[in-house]
mmCIF file of C-alpha atoms in Angstrom:
data_model
loop_
_atom_site.group_PDB
_atom_site.id
_atom_site.type_symbol
_atom_site.label_atom_id
_atom_site.label_comp_id
_atom_site.label_asym_id
_atom_site.label_seq_id
_atom_site.Cartn_x
_atom_site.Cartn_y
_atom_site.Cartn_z
ATOM 1 C CA UNK A 66 0.286 -0.962 -10.408
ATOM 2 C CA UNK A 67 1.279 2.589 -10.541
ATOM 3 C CA UNK A 68 3.906 3.748 -12.897
ATOM 4 C CA UNK A 69 4.691 7.428 -12.721
ATOM 5 C CA UNK A 70 7.100 7.490 -15.627
ATOM 6 C CA UNK A 71 10.655 6.374 -16.268
ATOM 7 C CA UNK A 72 13.621 8.573 -16.576
ATOM 8 C CA UNK A 73 14.223 9.542 -20.154
ATOM 9 C CA UNK A 74 17.989 10.187 -20.049
ATOM 10 C CA UNK A 75 20.504 7.349 -19.715
ATOM 11 C CA UNK A 76 23.595 7.563 -17.514
ATOM 12 C CA UNK A 77 26.179 5.344 -15.978
ATOM 13 C CA UNK A 78 27.148 5.509 -12.275
ATOM 14 C CA UNK A 79 30.703 5.013 -11.314
ATOM 15 C CA UNK A 80 30.795 5.069 -7.568
ATOM 16 C CA UNK A 81 33.655 4.319 -5.290
ATOM 17 C CA UNK A 82 32.556 1.905 -2.534
ATOM 18 C CA UNK A 83 34.132 1.088 0.590
ATOM 19 C CA UNK A 84 32.577 -1.001 3.366
ATOM 20 C CA UNK A 85 32.787 -3.957 5.654
ATOM 21 C CA UNK A 86 30.088 -6.273 6.818
ATOM 22 C CA UNK A 87 29.494 -9.840 7.880
ATOM 23 C CA UNK A 88 28.478 -12.953 6.139
ATOM 24 C CA UNK A 89 25.612 -14.880 7.778
ATOM 25 C CA UNK A 90 28.419 -17.195 9.235
ATOM 26 C CA UNK A 91 29.846 -14.206 10.958
ATOM 27 C CA UNK A 92 33.098 -13.829 9.025
ATOM 28 C CA UNK A 93 34.124 -10.452 7.799
ATOM 29 C CA UNK A 94 33.490 -9.555 4.254
ATOM 30 C CA UNK A 95 35.063 -6.419 2.787
ATOM 31 C CA UNK A 96 33.904 -4.820 -0.551
ATOM 32 C CA UNK A 97 37.042 -2.714 -0.824
ATOM 33 C CA UNK A 98 37.169 -0.118 -3.630
ATOM 34 C CA UNK A 99 34.458 -1.087 -6.193
ATOM 35 C CA UNK A 100 32.764 0.668 -9.047
ATOM 36 C CA UNK A 101 29.115 0.191 -9.157
ATOM 37 C CA UNK A 102 27.906 0.353 -12.698
ATOM 38 C CA UNK A 103 24.245 1.134 -13.191
ATOM 39 C CA UNK A 104 22.668 2.231 -16.413
ATOM 40 C CA UNK A 105 19.329 3.930 -16.291
ATOM 41 C CA UNK A 106 17.142 4.473 -19.350
ATOM 42 C CA UNK A 107 13.568 4.309 -20.532
ATOM 43 C CA UNK A 108 13.244 0.713 -19.560
ATOM 44 C CA UNK A 109 14.498 1.203 -16.103
ATOM 45 C CA UNK A 110 17.879 0.481 -14.400
ATOM 46 C CA UNK A 111 20.247 -2.446 -14.827
ATOM 47 C CA UNK A 112 23.730 -3.275 -13.506
ATOM 48 C CA UNK A 113 25.032 -3.819 -9.951
ATOM 49 C CA UNK A 114 25.594 -1.553 -6.961
ATOM 50 C CA UNK A 115 28.375 -3.800 -5.652
ATOM 51 C CA UNK A 116 29.203 -7.530 -5.517
ATOM 52 C CA UNK A 117 26.230 -8.255 -3.331
ATOM 53 C CA UNK A 118 23.468 -6.113 -4.819
ATOM 54 C CA UNK A 119 22.297 -6.454 -8.495
ATOM 55 C CA UNK A 120 20.016 -3.866 -10.166
ATOM 56 C CA UNK A 121 17.165 -4.728 -12.474
ATOM 57 C CA UNK A 122 14.662 -2.073 -11.454
ATOM 58 C CA UNK A 123 11.938 0.319 -12.518
ATOM 59 C CA UNK A 124 12.748 3.969 -11.692
ATOM 60 C CA UNK A 125 9.858 6.151 -10.905
ATOM 61 C CA UNK A 126 10.938 9.841 -10.601
ATOM 62 C CA UNK A 127 8.194 12.363 -11.084
ATOM 63 C CA UNK A 128 9.417 15.558 -12.867
ATOM 64 C CA UNK A 129 8.525 19.243 -12.345
ATOM 65 C CA UNK A 130 7.164 18.686 -8.940
ATOM 66 C CA UNK A 131 7.411 21.425 -6.164
ATOM 67 C CA UNK A 132 8.111 19.019 -3.321
ATOM 68 C CA UNK A 133 7.112 19.972 0.150
ATOM 69 C CA UNK A 134 7.336 18.659 3.671
ATOM 70 C CA UNK A 135 4.129 18.754 5.648
ATOM 71 C CA UNK A 136 3.598 18.772 9.380
ATOM 72 C CA UNK A 137 0.243 16.874 9.717
ATOM 73 C CA UNK A 138 -1.963 15.430 12.452
ATOM 74 C CA UNK A 139 -4.282 12.520 12.367
ATOM 75 C CA UNK A 140 -7.871 13.635 11.426
ATOM 76 C CA UNK A 141 -9.935 14.416 14.522
ATOM 77 C CA UNK A 142 -13.539 15.076 13.128
ATOM 78 C CA UNK A 143 -16.048 17.081 15.262
ATOM 79 C CA UNK A 144 -19.533 15.816 15.807
ATOM 80 C CA UNK A 145 -20.818 18.362 13.249
ATOM 81 C CA UNK A 146 -18.330 17.115 10.613
ATOM 82 C CA UNK A 147 -19.404 13.470 11.270
ATOM 83 C CA UNK A 148 -23.076 14.354 11.027
ATOM 84 C CA UNK A 149 -22.342 15.939 7.555
ATOM 85 C CA UNK A 150 -20.491 12.862 6.292
ATOM 86 C CA UNK A 151 -23.255 10.497 7.622
ATOM 87 C CA UNK A 152 -25.950 12.544 5.963
ATOM 88 C CA UNK A 153 -24.116 12.645 2.623
ATOM 89 C CA UNK A 154 -23.619 8.896 2.594
ATOM 90 C CA UNK A 155 -27.247 7.969 3.315
ATOM 91 C CA UNK A 156 -28.225 8.704 -0.344
ATOM 92 C CA UNK A 157 -31.827 7.677 -0.838
ATOM 93 C CA UNK A 158 -31.985 5.729 2.474
ATOM 94 C CA UNK A 159 -33.110 6.902 5.952
ATOM 95 C CA UNK A 160 -30.953 6.866 8.889
ATOM 96 C CA UNK A 161 -32.082 3.870 11.005
ATOM 97 C CA UNK A 162 -29.748 4.203 14.073
ATOM 98 C CA UNK A 163 -26.838 6.219 15.423
ATOM 99 C CA UNK A 164 -24.339 5.384 18.002
ATOM 100 C CA UNK A 165 -22.282 8.257 19.588
ATOM 101 C CA UNK A 166 -19.508 7.599 22.107
ATOM 102 C CA UNK A 167 -16.182 9.187 22.960
ATOM 103 C CA UNK A 168 -13.954 8.522 20.001
ATOM 104 C CA UNK A 169 -16.626 6.453 18.258
ATOM 105 C CA UNK A 170 -19.390 7.274 15.791
ATOM 106 C CA UNK A 171 -21.575 4.877 13.950
ATOM 107 C CA UNK A 172 -24.491 5.444 11.588
ATOM 108 C CA UNK A 173 -26.796 2.663 10.246
ATOM 109 C CA UNK A 174 -28.981 3.209 7.212
ATOM 110 C CA UNK A 175 -32.283 1.623 6.257
ATOM 111 C CA UNK A 176 -30.764 -0.523 3.465
ATOM 112 C CA UNK A 177 -28.258 -2.246 5.855
ATOM 113 C CA UNK A 178 -25.265 -0.025 4.897
ATOM 114 C CA UNK A 179 -23.388 2.032 7.416
ATOM 115 C CA UNK A 180 -20.715 4.630 8.182
ATOM 116 C CA UNK A 181 -18.200 4.163 11.086
ATOM 117 C CA UNK A 182 -15.539 6.400 12.532
ATOM 118 C CA UNK A 183 -13.435 4.866 15.247
ATOM 119 C CA UNK A 184 -10.432 6.430 17.037
ATOM 120 C CA UNK A 185 -10.646 4.445 20.281
ATOM 121 C CA UNK A 186 -7.384 3.391 22.172
ATOM 122 C CA UNK A 187 -5.166 5.457 19.834
ATOM 123 C CA UNK A 188 -6.190 3.736 16.670
ATOM 124 C CA UNK A 189 -8.027 5.083 13.641
ATOM 125 C CA UNK A 190 -10.511 3.679 11.184
ATOM 126 C CA UNK A 191 -13.015 5.222 8.922
ATOM 127 C CA UNK A 192 -15.344 3.093 6.733
ATOM 128 C CA UNK A 193 -18.522 2.836 4.612
ATOM 129 C CA UNK A 194 -19.975 -0.753 4.394
ATOM 130 C CA UNK A 195 -22.958 -2.468 3.011
ATOM 131 C CA UNK A 196 -24.787 -5.785 3.769
ATOM 132 C CA UNK A 197 -22.755 -7.396 0.988
ATOM 133 C CA UNK A 198 -19.494 -6.746 2.935
ATOM 134 C CA UNK A 199 -21.111 -8.618 5.911
ATOM 135 C CA UNK A 200 -22.022 -11.556 3.724
ATOM 136 C CA UNK A 201 -18.612 -12.140 2.292
ATOM 137 C CA UNK A 202 -15.165 -11.469 3.698
ATOM 138 C CA UNK A 203 -13.569 -10.659 0.389
ATOM 139 C CA UNK A 204 -10.096 -10.048 1.873
ATOM 140 C CA UNK A 205 -9.898 -13.535 3.170
ATOM 141 C CA UNK A 206 -9.534 -14.722 -0.447
ATOM 142 C CA UNK A 207 -6.243 -12.913 -1.043
ATOM 143 C CA UNK A 208 -4.679 -12.870 2.386
ATOM 144 C CA UNK A 209 -2.313 -15.230 4.121
ATOM 145 C CA UNK A 210 -3.836 -17.336 6.760
ATOM 146 C CA UNK A 211 -1.831 -15.625 9.461
ATOM 147 C CA UNK A 212 -0.831 -11.977 9.759
ATOM 148 C CA UNK A 213 -3.513 -10.609 7.389
ATOM 149 C CA UNK A 214 -0.841 -9.830 4.662
ATOM 150 C CA UNK A 215 -1.696 -9.989 1.083
ATOM 151 C CA UNK A 216 -0.564 -13.043 -0.918
ATOM 152 C CA UNK A 217 1.976 -12.421 -3.670
ATOM 153 C CA UNK A 218 0.797 -10.844 -6.952
ATOM 154 C CA UNK A 219 1.568 -13.980 -8.841
ATOM 155 C CA UNK A 220 -0.553 -16.099 -6.497
ATOM 156 C CA UNK A 221 -3.449 -13.589 -6.625
ATOM 157 C CA UNK A 222 -3.348 -13.435 -10.386
ATOM 158 C CA UNK A 223 -3.417 -17.249 -10.555
ATOM 159 C CA UNK A 224 -6.430 -17.328 -8.241
ATOM 160 C CA UNK A 225 -8.323 -14.521 -10.200
ATOM 161 C CA UNK A 226 -6.866 -14.096 -13.724
ATOM 162 C CA UNK A 227 -9.736 -12.074 -15.094
ATOM 163 C CA UNK A 228 -9.103 -8.421 -16.264
ATOM 164 C CA UNK A 229 -12.757 -7.165 -16.153
ATOM 165 C CA UNK A 230 -16.249 -8.039 -15.072
ATOM 166 C CA UNK A 231 -19.117 -8.502 -17.402
ATOM 167 C CA UNK A 232 -21.765 -5.670 -17.010
ATOM 168 C CA UNK A 233 -19.474 -3.327 -14.927
ATOM 169 C CA UNK A 234 -16.679 -1.325 -16.355
ATOM 170 C CA UNK A 235 -13.598 -0.536 -14.299
ATOM 171 C CA UNK A 236 -14.064 3.174 -15.004
ATOM 172 C CA UNK A 237 -17.539 3.091 -13.546
ATOM 173 C CA UNK A 238 -16.388 1.191 -10.489
ATOM 174 C CA UNK A 239 -13.572 3.808 -9.934
ATOM 175 C CA UNK A 240 -16.028 6.726 -10.360
ATOM 176 C CA UNK A 241 -18.292 5.129 -7.683
ATOM 177 C CA UNK A 242 -15.431 4.809 -5.288
ATOM 178 C CA UNK A 243 -14.231 8.427 -5.826
ATOM 179 C CA UNK A 244 -17.777 9.632 -5.124
ATOM 180 C CA UNK A 245 -17.851 7.773 -1.824
ATOM 181 C CA UNK A 246 -14.410 8.947 -0.837
ATOM 182 C CA UNK A 247 -15.223 12.526 -1.620
ATOM 183 C CA UNK A 248 -18.109 12.321 0.780
ATOM 184 C CA UNK A 249 -15.779 10.878 3.447
ATOM 185 C CA UNK A 250 -13.085 13.614 2.733
ATOM 186 C CA UNK A 251 -10.554 10.987 1.517
ATOM 187 C CA UNK A 252 -8.352 12.138 -1.384
ATOM 188 C CA UNK A 253 -7.283 9.155 -3.578
ATOM 189 C CA UNK A 254 -5.614 8.969 -6.990
ATOM 190 C CA UNK A 255 -7.482 8.508 -10.256
ATOM 191 C CA UNK A 256 -6.362 4.898 -10.791
ATOM 192 C CA UNK A 257 -5.988 2.022 -8.334
ATOM 193 C CA UNK A 258 -2.580 0.907 -7.141
ATOM 194 C CA UNK A 259 -3.907 -2.627 -7.515
ATOM 195 C CA UNK A 260 -7.137 -3.970 -8.878
ATOM 196 C CA UNK A 261 -8.246 -7.612 -8.629
ATOM 197 C CA UNK A 262 -11.260 -8.950 -10.479
ATOM 198 C CA UNK A 263 -12.966 -11.399 -8.171
ATOM 199 C CA UNK A 264 -15.555 -13.493 -10.042
ATOM 200 C CA UNK A 265 -17.679 -16.345 -8.644
ATOM 201 C CA UNK A 266 -16.303 -18.982 -10.802
ATOM 202 C CA UNK A 267 -12.726 -18.577 -9.723
ATOM 203 C CA UNK A 268 -13.767 -17.884 -6.215
ATOM 204 C CA UNK A 269 -15.566 -21.070 -5.954
ATOM 205 C CA UNK A 270 -12.564 -22.898 -7.256
ATOM 206 C CA UNK A 271 -10.435 -21.379 -4.557
ATOM 207 C CA UNK A 272 -13.215 -22.373 -1.915
ATOM 208 C CA UNK A 273 -13.108 -25.879 -3.037
ATOM 209 C CA UNK A 274 -9.372 -26.167 -2.393
ATOM 210 C CA UNK A 275 -9.653 -24.196 0.968
ATOM 211 C CA UNK A 276 -13.110 -23.771 2.496
ATOM 212 C CA UNK A 277 -11.806 -21.230 4.988
ATOM 213 C CA UNK A 278 -11.434 -18.772 2.021
ATOM 214 C CA UNK A 279 -15.288 -18.691 1.790
ATOM 215 C CA UNK A 280 -16.022 -18.028 5.433
ATOM 216 C CA UNK A 281 -17.908 -14.962 6.553
ATOM 217 C CA UNK A 282 -17.236 -13.019 9.803
ATOM 218 C CA UNK A 283 -19.096 -15.781 11.877
ATOM 219 C CA UNK A 284 -17.091 -18.584 10.203
ATOM 220 C CA UNK A 285 -19.999 -19.793 8.003
ATOM 221 C CA UNK A 286 -18.852 -21.042 4.590
ATOM 222 C CA UNK A 287 -20.834 -20.644 1.425
ATOM 223 C CA UNK A 288 -20.290 -20.660 -2.271
ATOM 224 C CA UNK A 289 -20.471 -17.516 -4.425
ATOM 225 C CA UNK A 290 -23.003 -16.571 -7.002
ATOM 226 C CA UNK A 291 -22.647 -14.220 -9.872
ATOM 227 C CA UNK A 292 -24.104 -11.315 -7.812
ATOM 228 C CA UNK A 293 -21.033 -11.532 -5.531
ATOM 229 C CA UNK A 294 -18.529 -10.612 -8.372
ATOM 230 C CA UNK A 295 -16.511 -7.493 -7.468
ATOM 231 C CA UNK A 296 -13.601 -5.345 -8.285
ATOM 232 C CA UNK A 297 -11.286 -5.380 -5.218
ATOM 233 C CA UNK A 298 -9.144 -2.151 -5.404
ATOM 234 C CA UNK A 299 -6.369 -0.618 -3.401
ATOM 235 C CA UNK A 300 -5.933 3.062 -3.761
ATOM 236 C CA UNK A 301 -3.202 5.436 -2.715
ATOM 237 C CA UNK A 302 -4.216 8.576 -0.840
ATOM 238 C CA UNK A 303 -2.727 11.730 -2.326
ATOM 239 C CA UNK A 304 -1.514 15.141 -1.239
ATOM 240 C CA UNK A 305 -1.633 17.973 -3.830
ATOM 241 C CA UNK A 306 -2.541 15.275 -6.485
ATOM 242 C CA UNK A 307 0.709 13.342 -5.682
ATOM 243 C CA UNK A 308 0.461 9.728 -4.391
ATOM 244 C CA UNK A 309 1.289 8.771 -0.874
ATOM 245 C CA UNK A 310 3.189 5.487 -0.466
ATOM 246 C CA UNK A 311 1.195 2.504 0.866
ATOM 247 C CA UNK A 312 4.287 0.807 2.157
ATOM 248 C CA UNK A 313 4.619 0.686 5.861
ATOM 249 C CA UNK A 314 7.283 0.084 8.451
ATOM 250 C CA UNK A 315 7.839 0.419 12.232
ATOM 251 C CA UNK A 316 10.922 0.908 14.374
ATOM 252 C CA UNK A 317 11.843 2.009 17.878
ATOM 253 C CA UNK A 318 11.667 5.684 17.112
ATOM 254 C CA UNK A 319 9.567 6.112 14.059
ATOM 255 C CA UNK A 320 6.671 4.495 12.142
ATOM 256 C CA UNK A 321 5.432 4.653 8.617
ATOM 257 C CA UNK A 322 1.702 3.736 8.909
ATOM 258 C CA UNK A 323 -0.448 1.893 6.399
ATOM 259 C CA UNK A 324 -2.452 4.597 4.468
ATOM 260 C CA UNK A 325 -3.947 2.499 1.665
ATOM 261 C CA UNK A 326 -7.637 2.880 0.948
ATOM 262 C CA UNK A 327 -9.406 -0.537 0.224
ATOM 263 C CA UNK A 328 -12.487 -0.301 -1.922
ATOM 264 C CA UNK A 329 -14.787 -3.050 -3.190
ATOM 265 C CA UNK A 330 -17.294 -2.473 -5.885
ATOM 266 C CA UNK A 331 -19.817 -4.873 -7.400
ATOM 267 C CA UNK A 332 -22.581 -4.597 -10.021
ATOM 268 C CA UNK A 333 -25.126 -3.304 -7.361
ATOM 269 C CA UNK A 334 -22.659 -0.499 -6.385
ATOM 270 C CA UNK A 335 -19.955 0.168 -3.744
ATOM 271 C CA UNK A 336 -19.663 -2.653 -1.252
ATOM 272 C CA UNK A 337 -17.227 -1.050 1.049
ATOM 273 C CA UNK A 338 -14.576 1.693 1.417
ATOM 274 C CA UNK A 339 -12.200 1.775 4.375
ATOM 275 C CA UNK A 340 -8.791 3.240 5.493
ATOM 276 C CA UNK A 341 -6.854 3.280 8.736
ATOM 277 C CA UNK A 342 -5.101 6.626 8.262
ATOM 278 C CA UNK A 343 -6.275 10.060 7.457
ATOM 279 C CA UNK A 344 -4.448 13.311 8.169
ATOM 280 C CA UNK A 345 -4.948 17.135 8.157
ATOM 281 C CA UNK A 346 -2.194 19.510 7.172
ATOM 282 C CA UNK A 347 -0.905 21.793 9.910
ATOM 283 C CA UNK A 348 1.991 23.524 8.049
ATOM 284 C CA UNK A 349 4.281 23.105 5.147
ATOM 285 C CA UNK A 350 7.733 24.030 3.825
ATOM 286 C CA UNK A 351 9.392 23.690 0.427
ATOM 287 C CA UNK A 352 12.176 21.138 0.111
ATOM 288 C CA UNK A 353 14.804 20.032 -2.395
ATOM 289 C CA UNK A 354 15.009 16.313 -2.993
ATOM 290 C CA UNK A 355 17.917 14.192 -4.062
ATOM 291 C CA UNK A 356 17.694 12.667 -7.558
ATOM 292 C CA UNK A 357 17.735 8.901 -8.416
ATOM 293 C CA UNK A 358 21.462 8.928 -9.200
ATOM 294 C CA UNK A 359 22.231 10.168 -5.598
ATOM 295 C CA UNK A 360 19.719 7.487 -4.266
ATOM 296 C CA UNK A 361 21.442 4.710 -6.105
ATOM 297 C CA UNK A 362 24.791 6.142 -4.868
ATOM 298 C CA UNK A 363 23.555 5.881 -1.258
ATOM 299 C CA UNK A 364 22.355 2.326 -1.701
ATOM 300 C CA UNK A 365 25.688 1.338 -3.179
ATOM 301 C CA UNK A 366 27.479 2.540 -0.013
ATOM 302 C CA UNK A 367 25.073 1.165 2.521
ATOM 303 C CA UNK A 368 26.064 -2.072 4.038
ATOM 304 C CA UNK A 369 22.869 -3.131 5.759
ATOM 305 C CA UNK A 370 22.069 -5.819 3.297
ATOM 306 C CA UNK A 371 25.500 -7.386 2.984
ATOM 307 C CA UNK A 372 24.842 -10.011 5.690
ATOM 308 C CA UNK A 373 21.647 -11.216 4.031
ATOM 309 C CA UNK A 374 23.325 -12.353 0.779
ATOM 310 C CA UNK A 375 22.665 -11.689 -2.879
ATOM 311 C CA UNK A 376 19.620 -9.547 -3.701
ATOM 312 C CA UNK A 377 18.198 -7.607 -6.594
ATOM 313 C CA UNK A 378 17.019 -4.081 -6.573
ATOM 314 C CA UNK A 379 13.671 -4.156 -8.395
ATOM 315 C CA UNK A 380 12.040 -0.850 -7.754
ATOM 316 C CA UNK A 381 13.129 2.719 -6.740
ATOM 317 C CA UNK A 382 10.380 5.321 -6.706
ATOM 318 C CA UNK A 383 10.170 8.913 -5.243
ATOM 319 C CA UNK A 384 6.880 9.217 -3.325
ATOM 320 C CA UNK A 385 5.265 11.078 -0.445
ATOM 321 C CA UNK A 386 5.394 9.036 2.751
ATOM 322 C CA UNK A 387 3.717 9.589 6.175
ATOM 323 C CA UNK A 388 6.400 9.576 8.801
ATOM 324 C CA UNK A 389 5.435 9.362 12.586
ATOM 325 C CA UNK A 390 8.226 10.627 14.760
ATOM 326 C CA UNK A 391 7.631 8.505 17.956
ATOM 327 C CA UNK A 392 9.944 10.617 20.096
ATOM 328 C CA UNK A 393 8.402 14.039 19.389
ATOM 329 C CA UNK A 394 4.964 12.707 18.612
ATOM 330 C CA UNK A 395 4.896 14.694 15.369
ATOM 331 C CA UNK A 396 3.621 13.380 12.032
ATOM 332 C CA UNK A 397 4.979 14.418 8.692
ATOM 333 C CA UNK A 398 4.280 13.828 5.050
ATOM 334 C CA UNK A 399 7.595 13.960 3.403
ATOM 335 C CA UNK A 400 9.228 12.926 0.002
ATOM 336 C CA UNK A 401 11.119 9.620 0.270
ATOM 337 C CA UNK A 402 12.739 7.199 -2.079
ATOM 338 C CA UNK A 403 10.980 3.891 -1.688
ATOM 339 C CA UNK A 404 12.974 0.982 -2.747
ATOM 340 C CA UNK A 405 12.559 -2.842 -2.895
ATOM 341 C CA UNK A 406 15.133 -5.610 -2.839
ATOM 342 C CA UNK A 407 14.160 -9.132 -3.739
ATOM 343 C CA UNK A 408 15.820 -12.394 -2.923
ATOM 344 C CA UNK A 409 15.035 -15.722 -4.665
ATOM 345 C CA UNK A 410 15.911 -19.021 -3.018
ATOM 346 C CA UNK A 411 15.586 -22.483 -4.429
ATOM 347 C CA UNK A 412 15.269 -25.634 -2.470
ATOM 348 C CA UNK A 413 14.754 -29.285 -3.337
ATOM 349 C CA UNK A 414 12.615 -31.795 -1.521
ATOM 350 C CA UNK A 415 11.617 -35.395 -2.597
ATOM 351 C CA UNK A 416 12.777 -34.583 -6.082
ATOM 352 C CA UNK A 417 10.706 -31.429 -6.278
ATOM 353 C CA UNK A 418 12.242 -27.949 -6.844
ATOM 354 C CA UNK A 419 10.732 -25.099 -4.922
ATOM 355 C CA UNK A 420 11.478 -21.402 -5.563
ATOM 356 C CA UNK A 421 10.546 -18.637 -3.110
ATOM 357 C CA UNK A 422 10.973 -14.914 -3.654
ATOM 358 C CA UNK A 423 11.058 -12.582 -0.548
ATOM 359 C CA UNK A 424 10.790 -8.795 -0.744
ATOM 360 C CA UNK A 425 12.174 -6.032 1.512
ATOM 361 C CA UNK A 426 11.021 -2.547 1.146
ATOM 362 C CA UNK A 427 12.824 0.319 2.808
ATOM 363 C CA UNK A 428 13.012 4.158 2.611
ATOM 364 C CA UNK A 429 15.602 6.797 1.961
ATOM 365 C CA UNK A 430 14.698 10.413 3.243
ATOM 366 C CA UNK A 431 14.800 12.277 -0.068
ATOM 367 C CA UNK A 432 15.793 15.475 1.718
ATOM 368 C CA UNK A 433 18.531 14.409 4.076
ATOM 369 C CA UNK A 434 19.574 11.114 2.225
ATOM 370 C CA UNK A 435 19.273 9.114 5.356
ATOM 371 C CA UNK A 436 18.480 5.453 4.909
ATOM 372 C CA UNK A 437 15.784 4.611 7.573
ATOM 373 C CA UNK A 438 17.076 1.864 9.798
ATOM 374 C CA UNK A 439 15.357 -0.328 12.452
#
């Protein structure tokens, strides 16, 4: 996971809080005048924002950054640009077939790999894939059965506990991904946001428990061999060498799209690289951002979580975020404070105790201080 550095100095926040909200039962609950005490140091932030919100969080606040707000537009490649990308990706292969339609371009290579660019029906997708990516649906292994969301980090680590693959260093795998991304005009960070070492032994253990995890695109189930081992990596895109958040959200009047770049690399090379958002800068302006102390102040006075119950703030990070204004149809990349609250619930059934942790991520506009609702 990324860690852009913790705040060196320590401070204590004493914030006067007034507010009123509702319990889940509907009765009024008033905080009244409270002091939120949060201590921030090298190990993060601890304390509480109010009686409902505890803080045990990492704080990621990049220093000495000239923050900007960019007016951007989704990439719209010309035929000439697509031809250039297609030719750069063929490597030692020959181009076997091309498909060109309005808002769609596909190039197949002689080794079974291919390049696809698809903006049909208002969507967006750009990818480089190989025959190996058709053989195994690697994402099935680590996604929930419905919705396509990733399983929790703890669940994934339990399934795939290894830290490296024999015969393939992570540095080499990352270098191979960056080479493909450069040819596709995708800017990513130097290290993956998340890296999962998928090896055949642990994969087959997962398939034995749930055969659907070993299914390909056609539903055929097969066991893995050592040649199927991969690094499954999620990268953040970047602007001016600063990472763009991979968190997403949608509401009535705005959307924060998913911008992650997913890359899979095995011992034979890159298996696939794909993303569903890519933008071009139109203009920019310098902006001043609020600091972490101000962001914590805002969270202390915000009442949107009071009705949910006790929660813990576990992360607060200043990042670039893609913001789509659905009213004006304009897209922006702007600095925002991205924060995560967690809530742990425990239930008992048939003498067994079950613990479940749910996470909620939201955003504070780091220029205006507005908490994004919806």
